């Protein structure tokens, strides 16, 4: 059994530990072997903590042997996006400016996972500072899609998605500012959840756009998603924006029943921008809900067209403020041989940041500058309020909204790097969700003719994660297929 232990979900692993069929040490070595076997092709990990993971697994073996696991994920191998602060190893956001940086503390989510017994096996590749949709903006390496190595894994959490899809570990964490969990989950064929803004503490998440950022998991199924959400959700005194809303037991939501749900399909999402094949996959998924007793209606999100523009004003404005701290003084890279302080700032940033990050800082500084603030930033905030109101109105008529996660399946490496705007359009279905602060989950809904995964996006009301998990679980039980194993070729 040790040979393919890496394929198991977290809940399967914990059952097997409990019954004594296997041990955390066996599972962790199985995952480390798997990483060894496939990661030179995939390049999902930027750092693997082999010795640390092996040590932690031994401690977990002892706890299970005594019948006293530390928590609900004891002995489960996990991976962490390099945007999360960890005392172990480095925290670099895959940027040259933070190369070699060691965090003095663990992010709250990391601390909570460790307290639950999870075993981090390393850090995962991402677009620099989480800016991108393909992981091609990483200063370290380009991650490949396990379903087709010529394609991108999506982004910015491409390493986190590829690692779960290729069974390098059972669970990973990513971050989602405009789609960075859901879009790569869709591209790689795993489950990805962006929780409600405030559901999960952002303490120790290196900030990109603070009013949009949220941490969330990648898993192999809805059951594991519920398990991780139980661990990472809830108020944290270190993050003033984390909500003081009680955390339910999400595993109670795992019932295959949607007969009491009304499903809304936003007409603005089913236009010509959506490829024919993707449309068919989504329509087939909607049929599964209908057959399971859900009522399906059309809804309208009239301000959808403004979402991409609004997002790229708000996120760049916030990024320009957040990234000001990397100036070569306190954090990260400092350019050598500067002749003045100003020269040092200038050169450290020019040499330390990649082109996409520089573009965003410049855009963000521009939309906030006096004379342009009213025309861009203020107007974007007003439009954001309208986008949020669209969802409030739609959710008066339905319980969940179903949409495609991305307009196309994973694209080829290099296909969109020449045109930033085309890259930005990869997120047309995910961005509004962050602007509104609501939760969104992506779940695989089939393979295209060219054998690439398609993702179904399920959106819910604020703090409606239970309903999302129930819908996802029901769909998993009733869809009548699984994606199978990615070929990694
Ligand atoms: N692709 C979007 C961007 O480039 C979203 C990124 C994210 O969610 N972190 O900003």
Short mmCIF file of C-alpha atoms and ligand atoms in Angstrom, two decimals:
data_model
loop_
_atom_site.label_atom_id
_atom_site.label_comp_id
_atom_site.label_asym_id
_atom_site.label_seq_id
_atom_site.Cartn_x
_atom_site.Cartn_y
_atom_site.Cartn_z
CA UNK A 1 0.00 0.00 0.00
CA UNK A 2 2.90 2.40 0.76
CA UNK A 3 3.60 2.67 -2.98
CA UNK A 4 0.52 4.70 -3.80
CA UNK A 5 -0.31 6.22 -0.43
CA UNK A 6 0.33 9.61 -1.98
CA UNK A 7 -2.91 9.26 -3.90
CA UNK A 8 -5.08 9.22 -0.77
CA UNK A 9 -7.13 12.15 0.48
CA UNK A 10 -6.59 13.54 3.98
CA UNK A 11 -9.70 11.83 5.32
CA UNK A 12 -8.63 8.50 3.80
CA UNK A 13 -5.17 8.91 5.33
CA UNK A 14 -6.58 9.66 8.79
CA UNK A 15 -8.89 6.62 8.58
CA UNK A 16 -5.89 4.49 7.63
CA UNK A 17 -3.80 5.88 10.53
CA UNK A 18 -6.65 5.25 12.92
CA UNK A 19 -7.12 1.64 11.87
CA UNK A 20 -3.36 1.09 11.90
CA UNK A 21 -3.25 0.22 8.18
CA UNK A 22 -0.50 2.74 7.65
CA UNK A 23 1.43 5.45 9.48
CA UNK A 24 2.16 9.14 8.88
CA UNK A 25 5.82 8.25 8.26
CA UNK A 26 4.81 5.91 5.45
CA UNK A 27 2.46 8.49 3.95
CA UNK A 28 4.98 11.31 4.20
CA UNK A 29 7.73 9.23 2.59
CA UNK A 30 5.33 8.20 -0.12
CA UNK A 31 4.66 11.89 -0.88
CA UNK A 32 8.36 12.76 -0.72
CA UNK A 33 9.05 9.92 -3.18
CA UNK A 34 6.33 11.22 -5.41
CA UNK A 35 7.81 14.74 -5.31
CA UNK A 36 11.15 13.22 -6.15
CA UNK A 37 9.67 11.33 -9.08
CA UNK A 38 7.58 14.07 -10.69
CA UNK A 39 8.60 17.52 -9.48
CA UNK A 40 11.57 17.89 -11.78
CA UNK A 41 8.96 17.90 -14.57
CA UNK A 42 6.25 19.88 -12.77
CA UNK A 43 8.28 22.41 -10.78
CA UNK A 44 5.50 22.99 -8.27
CA UNK A 45 7.78 23.19 -5.21
CA UNK A 46 10.34 25.93 -4.66
CA UNK A 47 11.57 24.31 -1.46
CA UNK A 48 11.08 20.80 -0.06
CA UNK A 49 11.50 20.29 3.70
CA UNK A 50 12.42 16.63 3.63
CA UNK A 51 14.19 16.24 6.97
CA UNK A 52 11.70 18.41 8.78
CA UNK A 53 8.74 16.47 7.35
CA UNK A 54 10.29 13.10 8.20
CA UNK A 55 10.88 14.23 11.82
CA UNK A 56 7.37 15.58 12.18
CA UNK A 57 5.95 12.36 10.75
CA UNK A 58 7.75 10.28 13.36
CA UNK A 59 6.27 12.38 16.14
CA UNK A 60 2.87 11.92 14.54
CA UNK A 61 3.39 8.12 14.35
CA UNK A 62 3.88 8.08 18.11
CA UNK A 63 0.72 10.07 18.75
CA UNK A 64 -1.37 7.79 16.54
CA UNK A 65 0.22 4.72 18.14
CA UNK A 66 -0.95 6.00 21.51
CA UNK A 67 -4.41 6.63 20.09
CA UNK A 68 -4.00 10.34 20.79
CA UNK A 69 -3.73 12.33 17.55
CA UNK A 70 -3.02 16.02 18.01
CA UNK A 71 -5.91 17.16 15.84
CA UNK A 72 -8.05 16.39 12.80
CA UNK A 73 -5.16 16.50 10.31
CA UNK A 74 -2.50 14.70 12.31
CA UNK A 75 0.06 13.24 9.92
CA UNK A 76 -1.44 14.71 6.74
CA UNK A 77 1.21 15.98 4.26
CA UNK A 78 0.45 19.53 3.14
CA UNK A 79 2.14 22.21 1.03
CA UNK A 80 2.16 25.99 1.45
CA UNK A 81 2.18 28.76 -1.14
CA UNK A 82 5.35 30.82 -0.77
CA UNK A 83 3.27 33.90 0.12
CA UNK A 84 2.60 32.48 3.62
CA UNK A 85 5.06 33.28 6.40
CA UNK A 86 6.72 30.20 7.85
CA UNK A 87 9.44 29.97 10.46
CA UNK A 88 10.67 26.90 8.62
CA UNK A 89 12.56 27.62 5.40
CA UNK A 90 12.21 30.82 3.38
CA UNK A 91 9.29 33.11 2.58
CA UNK A 92 9.95 34.88 -0.71
CA UNK A 93 6.67 35.31 -2.66
CA UNK A 94 8.84 33.94 -5.48
CA UNK A 95 10.32 37.42 -5.85
CA UNK A 96 13.97 38.27 -6.16
CA UNK A 97 13.39 41.13 -3.73
CA UNK A 98 12.68 38.65 -0.91
CA UNK A 99 15.21 35.98 -1.88
CA UNK A 100 16.67 34.43 1.26
CA UNK A 101 14.12 36.08 3.57
CA UNK A 102 13.24 34.12 6.72
CA UNK A 103 10.08 34.96 8.59
CA UNK A 104 10.39 35.18 12.37
CA UNK A 105 6.83 33.86 12.78
CA UNK A 106 4.27 31.47 11.29
CA UNK A 107 1.14 32.80 9.61
CA UNK A 108 -1.96 32.09 11.70
CA UNK A 109 -3.21 29.52 9.17
CA UNK A 110 0.14 27.74 9.37
CA UNK A 111 0.05 27.76 13.14
CA UNK A 112 -3.48 26.35 13.12
CA UNK A 113 -2.55 23.61 10.66
CA UNK A 114 0.48 22.68 12.76
CA UNK A 115 -1.70 22.55 15.87
CA UNK A 116 -4.03 20.21 13.99
CA UNK A 117 -1.06 17.94 13.31
CA UNK A 118 -0.63 18.63 9.58
CA UNK A 119 2.89 18.15 8.20
CA UNK A 120 4.15 20.80 5.78
CA UNK A 121 6.49 19.27 3.21
CA UNK A 122 7.56 22.54 1.59
CA UNK A 123 6.79 25.81 -0.16
CA UNK A 124 5.05 26.15 -3.51
CA UNK A 125 5.68 28.21 -6.60
CA UNK A 126 3.55 31.24 -7.46
CA UNK A 127 3.46 34.33 -9.61
CA UNK A 128 5.66 36.96 -7.97
CA UNK A 129 3.65 38.56 -5.14
CA UNK A 130 0.59 36.64 -6.42
CA UNK A 131 0.29 38.85 -9.49
CA UNK A 132 -0.66 36.72 -12.46
CA UNK A 133 -2.83 33.92 -13.78
CA UNK A 134 -0.27 31.43 -15.05
CA UNK A 135 2.63 31.21 -12.56
CA UNK A 136 4.88 32.45 -15.38
CA UNK A 137 5.64 35.60 -13.34
CA UNK A 138 7.55 33.61 -10.72
CA UNK A 139 11.18 34.71 -10.47
CA UNK A 140 12.11 31.11 -9.65
CA UNK A 141 10.58 28.79 -12.27
CA UNK A 142 7.53 28.09 -14.41
CA UNK A 143 5.24 25.39 -13.01
CA UNK A 144 3.76 22.96 -15.53
CA UNK A 145 0.23 21.62 -15.71
CA UNK A 146 0.13 17.92 -14.69
CA UNK A 147 -2.43 17.24 -17.44
CA UNK A 148 -0.18 18.64 -20.15
CA UNK A 149 3.32 19.81 -19.43
CA UNK A 150 3.20 22.32 -22.28
CA UNK A 151 0.39 24.18 -20.49
CA UNK A 152 0.34 26.53 -17.52
CA UNK A 153 -1.21 25.39 -14.23
CA UNK A 154 -3.08 28.69 -13.89
CA UNK A 155 -2.12 31.19 -11.23
CA UNK A 156 -1.11 32.79 -9.15
CA UNK A 157 -1.24 29.71 -6.87
CA UNK A 158 -0.12 27.43 -9.71
CA UNK A 159 2.31 25.45 -7.55
CA UNK A 160 -0.39 24.76 -4.95
CA UNK A 161 -2.85 23.52 -7.58
CA UNK A 162 -0.35 21.40 -9.50
CA UNK A 163 0.95 19.78 -6.29
CA UNK A 164 -2.51 18.54 -5.25
CA UNK A 165 -3.50 17.50 -8.77
CA UNK A 166 -0.28 15.51 -9.17
CA UNK A 167 -0.66 13.91 -5.71
CA UNK A 168 2.52 15.46 -4.32
CA UNK A 169 0.62 16.15 -1.11
CA UNK A 170 -2.97 15.80 0.06
CA UNK A 171 -3.74 19.45 0.74
CA UNK A 172 -2.17 22.80 -0.08
CA UNK A 173 -2.93 26.39 0.81
CA UNK A 174 -3.03 29.27 -1.63
CA UNK A 175 -4.25 32.85 -1.70
CA UNK A 176 -6.94 34.41 -3.86
CA UNK A 177 -7.12 38.14 -4.62
CA UNK A 178 -8.92 37.92 -7.96
CA UNK A 179 -9.11 34.20 -8.65
CA UNK A 180 -5.71 32.81 -7.72
CA UNK A 181 -7.14 29.76 -5.97
CA UNK A 182 -10.17 29.00 -8.13
CA UNK A 183 -8.63 29.52 -11.57
CA UNK A 184 -5.58 27.25 -11.01
CA UNK A 185 -7.84 24.68 -9.28
CA UNK A 186 -9.94 24.68 -12.45
CA UNK A 187 -6.87 24.44 -14.73
CA UNK A 188 -5.37 21.54 -12.76
CA UNK A 189 -8.55 19.64 -11.84
CA UNK A 190 -8.75 19.97 -8.07
CA UNK A 191 -11.11 21.61 -5.61
CA UNK A 192 -10.23 25.18 -4.59
CA UNK A 193 -12.04 27.49 -2.20
CA UNK A 194 -11.81 31.23 -1.69
CA UNK A 195 -13.59 31.76 1.62
CA UNK A 196 -15.66 34.82 2.52
CA UNK A 197 -13.49 37.88 3.20
CA UNK A 198 -12.79 37.69 6.94
CA UNK A 199 -13.52 33.96 7.32
CA UNK A 200 -9.81 33.09 7.47
CA UNK A 201 -7.11 35.19 9.14
CA UNK A 202 -4.67 36.92 6.80
CA UNK A 203 -2.04 37.39 9.50
CA UNK A 204 1.23 36.24 7.97
CA UNK A 205 -0.05 36.36 4.40
CA UNK A 206 2.26 38.77 2.57
CA UNK A 207 -0.22 41.43 1.44
CA UNK A 208 -0.99 42.08 -2.23
CA UNK A 209 -4.35 43.88 -2.12
CA UNK A 210 -5.62 43.86 1.44
CA UNK A 211 -9.32 44.44 0.77
CA UNK A 212 -9.40 41.49 -1.66
CA UNK A 213 -6.84 38.94 -0.39
CA UNK A 214 -8.06 35.75 1.24
CA UNK A 215 -6.30 32.48 2.05
CA UNK A 216 -7.90 29.21 1.05
CA UNK A 217 -7.24 25.49 0.48
CA UNK A 218 -6.75 23.20 -2.50
CA UNK A 219 -7.97 19.65 -1.93
CA UNK A 220 -8.82 16.47 -3.82
CA UNK A 221 -12.46 16.52 -2.71
CA UNK A 222 -15.16 18.43 -0.81
CA UNK A 223 -14.71 16.30 2.31
CA UNK A 224 -11.07 17.39 2.73
CA UNK A 225 -12.12 20.98 2.05
CA UNK A 226 -14.50 20.81 5.03
CA UNK A 227 -11.76 19.35 7.23
CA UNK A 228 -9.27 22.12 6.43
CA UNK A 229 -11.86 24.86 6.76
CA UNK A 230 -12.69 23.59 10.25
CA UNK A 231 -9.04 24.11 11.16
CA UNK A 232 -8.18 27.44 9.53
CA UNK A 233 -11.42 29.45 9.91
CA UNK A 234 -12.33 31.91 12.63
CA UNK A 235 -11.44 35.11 14.38
CA UNK A 236 -7.80 35.93 14.99
CA UNK A 237 -6.81 38.83 17.26
CA UNK A 238 -3.79 39.43 14.98
CA UNK A 239 -6.02 40.29 12.00
CA UNK A 240 -8.57 43.04 12.62
CA UNK A 241 -10.42 42.09 9.43
CA UNK A 242 -10.96 38.50 10.51
CA UNK A 243 -14.63 38.15 11.35
CA UNK A 244 -16.02 37.23 14.72
CA UNK A 245 -18.50 34.82 13.19
CA UNK A 246 -18.89 31.35 14.76
CA UNK A 247 -17.25 28.53 12.81
CA UNK A 248 -19.65 25.65 12.18
CA UNK A 249 -18.49 22.06 11.81
CA UNK A 250 -18.17 22.09 8.04
CA UNK A 251 -18.16 18.30 7.79
CA UNK A 252 -21.86 18.41 8.82
CA UNK A 253 -22.54 20.10 5.48
CA UNK A 254 -21.41 17.01 3.55
CA UNK A 255 -24.88 15.77 2.60
CA UNK A 256 -25.76 14.78 -0.94
CA UNK A 257 -28.93 16.84 -1.10
CA UNK A 258 -29.63 20.04 -2.97
CA UNK A 259 -33.39 19.57 -3.30
CA UNK A 260 -34.06 22.66 -1.18
CA UNK A 261 -31.64 24.88 -3.14
CA UNK A 262 -32.32 27.39 -5.86
CA UNK A 263 -29.41 27.68 -8.26
CA UNK A 264 -28.91 30.96 -10.12
CA UNK A 265 -27.22 31.22 -13.53
CA UNK A 266 -26.03 34.77 -14.22
CA UNK A 267 -26.88 35.61 -17.82
CA UNK A 268 -23.90 37.98 -18.10
CA UNK A 269 -21.51 35.02 -17.65
CA UNK A 270 -22.84 32.96 -20.52
CA UNK A 271 -21.86 35.21 -23.42
CA UNK A 272 -19.57 34.68 -26.43
CA UNK A 273 -16.51 35.15 -24.18
CA UNK A 274 -17.22 31.62 -22.95
CA UNK A 275 -15.86 28.94 -25.27
CA UNK A 276 -18.35 26.39 -26.65
CA UNK A 277 -16.71 23.42 -24.98
CA UNK A 278 -16.63 25.12 -21.58
CA UNK A 279 -20.26 26.11 -21.98
CA UNK A 280 -21.23 22.47 -22.63
CA UNK A 281 -19.37 21.30 -19.54
CA UNK A 282 -21.10 23.88 -17.35
CA UNK A 283 -24.51 23.08 -18.82
CA UNK A 284 -23.95 19.39 -18.11
CA UNK A 285 -23.02 20.23 -14.52
CA UNK A 286 -26.13 22.36 -14.12
CA UNK A 287 -28.19 19.35 -15.30
CA UNK A 288 -26.70 17.30 -12.46
CA UNK A 289 -28.03 19.88 -9.99
CA UNK A 290 -31.39 19.94 -11.71
CA UNK A 291 -31.67 16.15 -11.66
CA UNK A 292 -30.79 16.18 -7.97
CA UNK A 293 -33.84 18.32 -7.29
CA UNK A 294 -32.41 21.86 -7.30
CA UNK A 295 -34.49 24.61 -8.87
CA UNK A 296 -32.55 26.42 -11.60
CA UNK A 297 -33.28 30.05 -12.48
CA UNK A 298 -31.63 32.83 -14.45
CA UNK A 299 -30.24 35.75 -12.45
CA UNK A 300 -28.59 38.99 -13.47
CA UNK A 301 -25.36 40.62 -12.32
CA UNK A 302 -25.67 43.78 -14.42
CA UNK A 303 -22.34 45.40 -13.52
CA UNK A 304 -20.22 42.38 -14.49
CA UNK A 305 -18.66 44.22 -17.44
CA UNK A 306 -16.92 46.66 -15.10
CA UNK A 307 -15.32 44.03 -12.87
CA UNK A 308 -11.96 43.62 -14.61
CA UNK A 309 -11.39 47.37 -14.88
CA UNK A 310 -12.45 48.01 -11.29
CA UNK A 311 -10.27 45.18 -10.03
CA UNK A 312 -7.14 46.41 -11.80
CA UNK A 313 -7.60 49.87 -10.28
CA UNK A 314 -8.31 48.67 -6.74
CA UNK A 315 -5.70 45.91 -6.64
CA UNK A 316 -2.91 47.98 -8.15
CA UNK A 317 -3.68 50.91 -5.81
CA UNK A 318 -3.51 48.64 -2.78
CA UNK A 319 -0.45 46.83 -4.10
CA UNK A 320 1.44 50.09 -4.59
CA UNK A 321 0.87 50.89 -0.91
CA UNK A 322 1.59 47.36 0.36
CA UNK A 323 4.79 46.91 -1.63
CA UNK A 324 6.25 50.25 -0.53
CA UNK A 325 7.83 48.44 2.40
CA UNK A 326 10.25 46.54 0.19
CA UNK A 327 12.67 49.39 -0.25
CA UNK A 328 15.98 47.71 0.55
CA UNK A 329 16.07 49.13 4.08
CA UNK A 330 14.24 46.70 6.34
CA UNK A 331 13.21 43.82 4.06
CA UNK A 332 14.82 41.92 1.28
CA UNK A 333 17.18 42.80 -1.51
CA UNK A 334 19.35 45.91 -1.35
CA UNK A 335 21.13 47.02 -4.52
CA UNK A 336 24.87 47.33 -3.97
CA UNK A 337 26.96 50.45 -4.64
CA UNK A 338 24.15 52.98 -4.40
CA UNK A 339 25.37 56.59 -4.23
CA UNK A 340 22.45 57.99 -2.22
CA UNK A 341 19.39 56.78 -0.32
CA UNK A 342 17.18 57.64 -3.25
CA UNK A 343 19.46 55.79 -5.63
CA UNK A 344 19.35 52.80 -3.27
CA UNK A 345 15.52 52.76 -3.26
CA UNK A 346 15.41 53.15 -6.99
CA UNK A 347 17.91 50.45 -7.80
CA UNK A 348 16.71 47.97 -5.18
CA UNK A 349 13.18 48.10 -6.55
CA UNK A 350 14.18 48.11 -10.21
CA UNK A 351 16.49 45.14 -9.74
CA UNK A 352 14.37 43.31 -7.16
CA UNK A 353 10.92 43.35 -8.78
CA UNK A 354 9.94 41.62 -12.01
CA UNK A 355 8.16 43.49 -14.84
CA UNK A 356 4.57 42.63 -13.84
CA UNK A 357 5.07 43.83 -10.26
CA UNK A 358 6.68 47.05 -11.50
CA UNK A 359 3.79 47.59 -13.92
CA UNK A 360 1.26 47.21 -11.11
CA UNK A 361 3.08 49.53 -8.73
CA UNK A 362 3.22 52.19 -11.43
CA UNK A 363 -0.46 51.76 -12.33
CA UNK A 364 -1.46 51.83 -8.67
CA UNK A 365 0.56 54.93 -7.92
CA UNK A 366 -1.00 56.62 -10.92
CA UNK A 367 -4.64 55.90 -10.02
CA UNK A 368 -4.03 57.22 -6.50
CA UNK A 369 -2.16 60.35 -7.52
CA UNK A 370 -3.73 63.73 -6.94
CA UNK A 371 -5.73 64.80 -9.95
CA UNK A 372 -6.44 61.21 -10.98
CA UNK A 373 -7.74 59.82 -7.69
CA UNK A 374 -11.33 60.96 -8.29
CA UNK A 375 -11.36 59.83 -11.89
CA UNK A 376 -9.98 56.35 -11.24
CA UNK A 377 -9.73 55.15 -7.67
CA UNK A 378 -12.85 56.82 -6.30
CA UNK A 379 -14.91 55.85 -9.31
CA UNK A 380 -13.70 52.26 -9.05
CA UNK A 381 -14.79 52.16 -5.40
CA UNK A 382 -18.26 53.32 -6.41
CA UNK A 383 -18.46 50.70 -9.15
CA UNK A 384 -17.26 48.11 -6.64
CA UNK A 385 -20.25 48.94 -4.43
CA UNK A 386 -22.56 48.32 -7.41
CA UNK A 387 -20.92 44.97 -8.15
CA UNK A 388 -21.38 43.97 -4.54
CA UNK A 389 -25.01 45.04 -4.64
CA UNK A 390 -25.58 42.90 -7.76
CA UNK A 391 -24.73 39.82 -5.71
CA UNK A 392 -26.89 40.89 -2.76
CA UNK A 393 -29.81 41.26 -5.14
CA UNK A 394 -29.16 37.97 -6.93
CA UNK A 395 -28.92 36.08 -3.65
CA UNK A 396 -32.41 37.23 -2.76
CA UNK A 397 -33.63 34.92 -5.51
CA UNK A 398 -31.20 32.00 -5.20
CA UNK A 399 -29.01 30.16 -2.69
CA UNK A 400 -25.98 29.51 -4.88
CA UNK A 401 -24.78 30.83 -8.22
CA UNK A 402 -23.13 28.54 -10.78
CA UNK A 403 -20.69 29.86 -13.37
CA UNK A 404 -17.65 28.66 -15.28
CA UNK A 405 -14.47 29.27 -13.26
CA UNK A 406 -12.43 30.34 -16.29
CA UNK A 407 -13.34 31.14 -19.89
CA UNK A 408 -10.94 28.54 -21.32
CA UNK A 409 -9.01 25.51 -20.07
CA UNK A 410 -5.30 25.86 -19.28
CA UNK A 411 -3.44 27.63 -22.09
CA UNK A 412 0.03 26.96 -23.43
CA UNK A 413 3.07 28.40 -21.70
CA UNK A 414 3.97 31.70 -23.34
CA UNK A 415 0.59 32.11 -25.06
CA UNK A 416 -0.44 35.20 -23.08
CA UNK A 417 2.81 36.64 -21.76
CA UNK A 418 3.13 39.25 -24.51
CA UNK A 419 -0.25 40.84 -23.76
CA UNK A 420 -1.00 41.63 -20.08
CA UNK A 421 -4.61 42.51 -20.89
CA UNK A 422 -5.26 39.08 -22.38
CA UNK A 423 -3.77 37.51 -19.26
CA UNK A 424 -6.02 39.70 -17.07
CA UNK A 425 -9.08 38.36 -18.90
CA UNK A 426 -8.37 34.85 -17.56
CA UNK A 427 -10.10 36.07 -14.40
CA UNK A 428 -13.30 37.54 -15.77
CA UNK A 429 -15.45 35.03 -13.85
CA UNK A 430 -13.55 35.10 -10.57
CA UNK A 431 -12.71 38.76 -9.95
CA UNK A 432 -16.20 40.05 -9.02
CA UNK A 433 -16.31 37.54 -6.18
CA UNK A 434 -13.32 39.19 -4.46
CA UNK A 435 -14.74 42.66 -5.09
CA UNK A 436 -17.96 41.52 -3.38
CA UNK A 437 -16.17 39.60 -0.60
CA UNK A 438 -18.34 36.49 -1.03
CA UNK A 439 -17.11 32.86 -1.01
CA UNK A 440 -16.42 30.94 -4.22
CA UNK A 441 -15.44 27.33 -4.85
CA UNK A 442 -14.16 25.66 -8.01
CA UNK A 443 -14.72 21.97 -8.61
CA UNK A 444 -13.72 19.87 -11.64
CA UNK A 445 -16.60 19.32 -14.06
CA UNK A 446 -14.93 17.17 -16.70
CA UNK A 447 -12.13 17.03 -19.24
CA UNK A 448 -12.14 18.80 -22.58
CA UNK A 449 -11.44 16.96 -25.84
CA UNK A 450 -7.77 17.86 -25.44
CA UNK A 451 -7.83 16.23 -21.97
CA UNK A 452 -7.61 19.38 -19.89
CA UNK A 453 -9.80 19.92 -16.81
CA UNK A 454 -12.77 22.29 -16.79
CA UNK A 455 -13.91 24.00 -13.58
CA UNK A 456 -17.38 24.76 -12.27
CA UNK A 457 -17.54 27.77 -9.96
CA UNK A 458 -20.08 27.74 -7.12
CA UNK A 459 -20.72 31.08 -5.38
CA UNK A 460 -22.51 31.66 -2.11
CA UNK A 461 -23.74 34.28 0.31
CA UNK A 462 -21.28 35.80 2.80
CA UNK A 463 -20.31 33.08 5.29
CA UNK A 464 -22.29 30.59 3.21
CA UNK A 465 -19.38 28.12 2.94
CA UNK A 466 -21.57 25.31 4.29
CA UNK A 467 -23.96 25.65 1.38
CA UNK A 468 -21.05 25.70 -1.07
CA UNK A 469 -19.61 22.55 0.45
CA UNK A 470 -22.99 20.82 0.36
CA UNK A 471 -23.45 21.77 -3.30
CA UNK A 472 -19.91 20.62 -4.15
CA UNK A 473 -20.32 17.36 -2.24
CA UNK A 474 -23.65 16.64 -3.91
CA UNK A 475 -22.19 17.32 -7.33
CA UNK A 476 -19.24 15.02 -6.58
CA UNK A 477 -21.58 12.21 -5.56
CA UNK A 478 -23.97 12.62 -8.49
CA UNK A 479 -21.82 13.66 -11.46
CA UNK A 480 -21.04 10.06 -12.35
CA UNK A 481 -17.38 10.47 -13.36
CA UNK A 482 -13.97 11.20 -11.95
CA UNK A 483 -11.15 12.92 -13.82
CA UNK A 484 -8.73 10.03 -13.26
CA UNK A 485 -5.00 10.55 -13.00
CA UNK A 486 -3.18 13.31 -14.83
CA UNK A 487 -0.55 11.85 -17.17
CA UNK A 488 2.24 14.31 -16.16
CA UNK A 489 3.58 14.23 -19.70
N1 LIG B 1 -4.80 36.92 -11.77
C1 LIG B 1 -5.21 37.98 -10.92
C2 LIG B 1 -4.11 39.01 -10.85
O1 LIG B 1 -3.19 38.89 -11.57
C3 LIG B 1 -5.52 37.45 -9.56
C4 LIG B 1 -4.34 37.18 -8.73
C5 LIG B 1 -4.67 36.69 -7.38
O2 LIG B 1 -5.81 36.28 -7.10
N2 LIG B 1 -3.70 36.73 -6.49
O3 LIG B 1 -4.17 39.93 -10.11
#
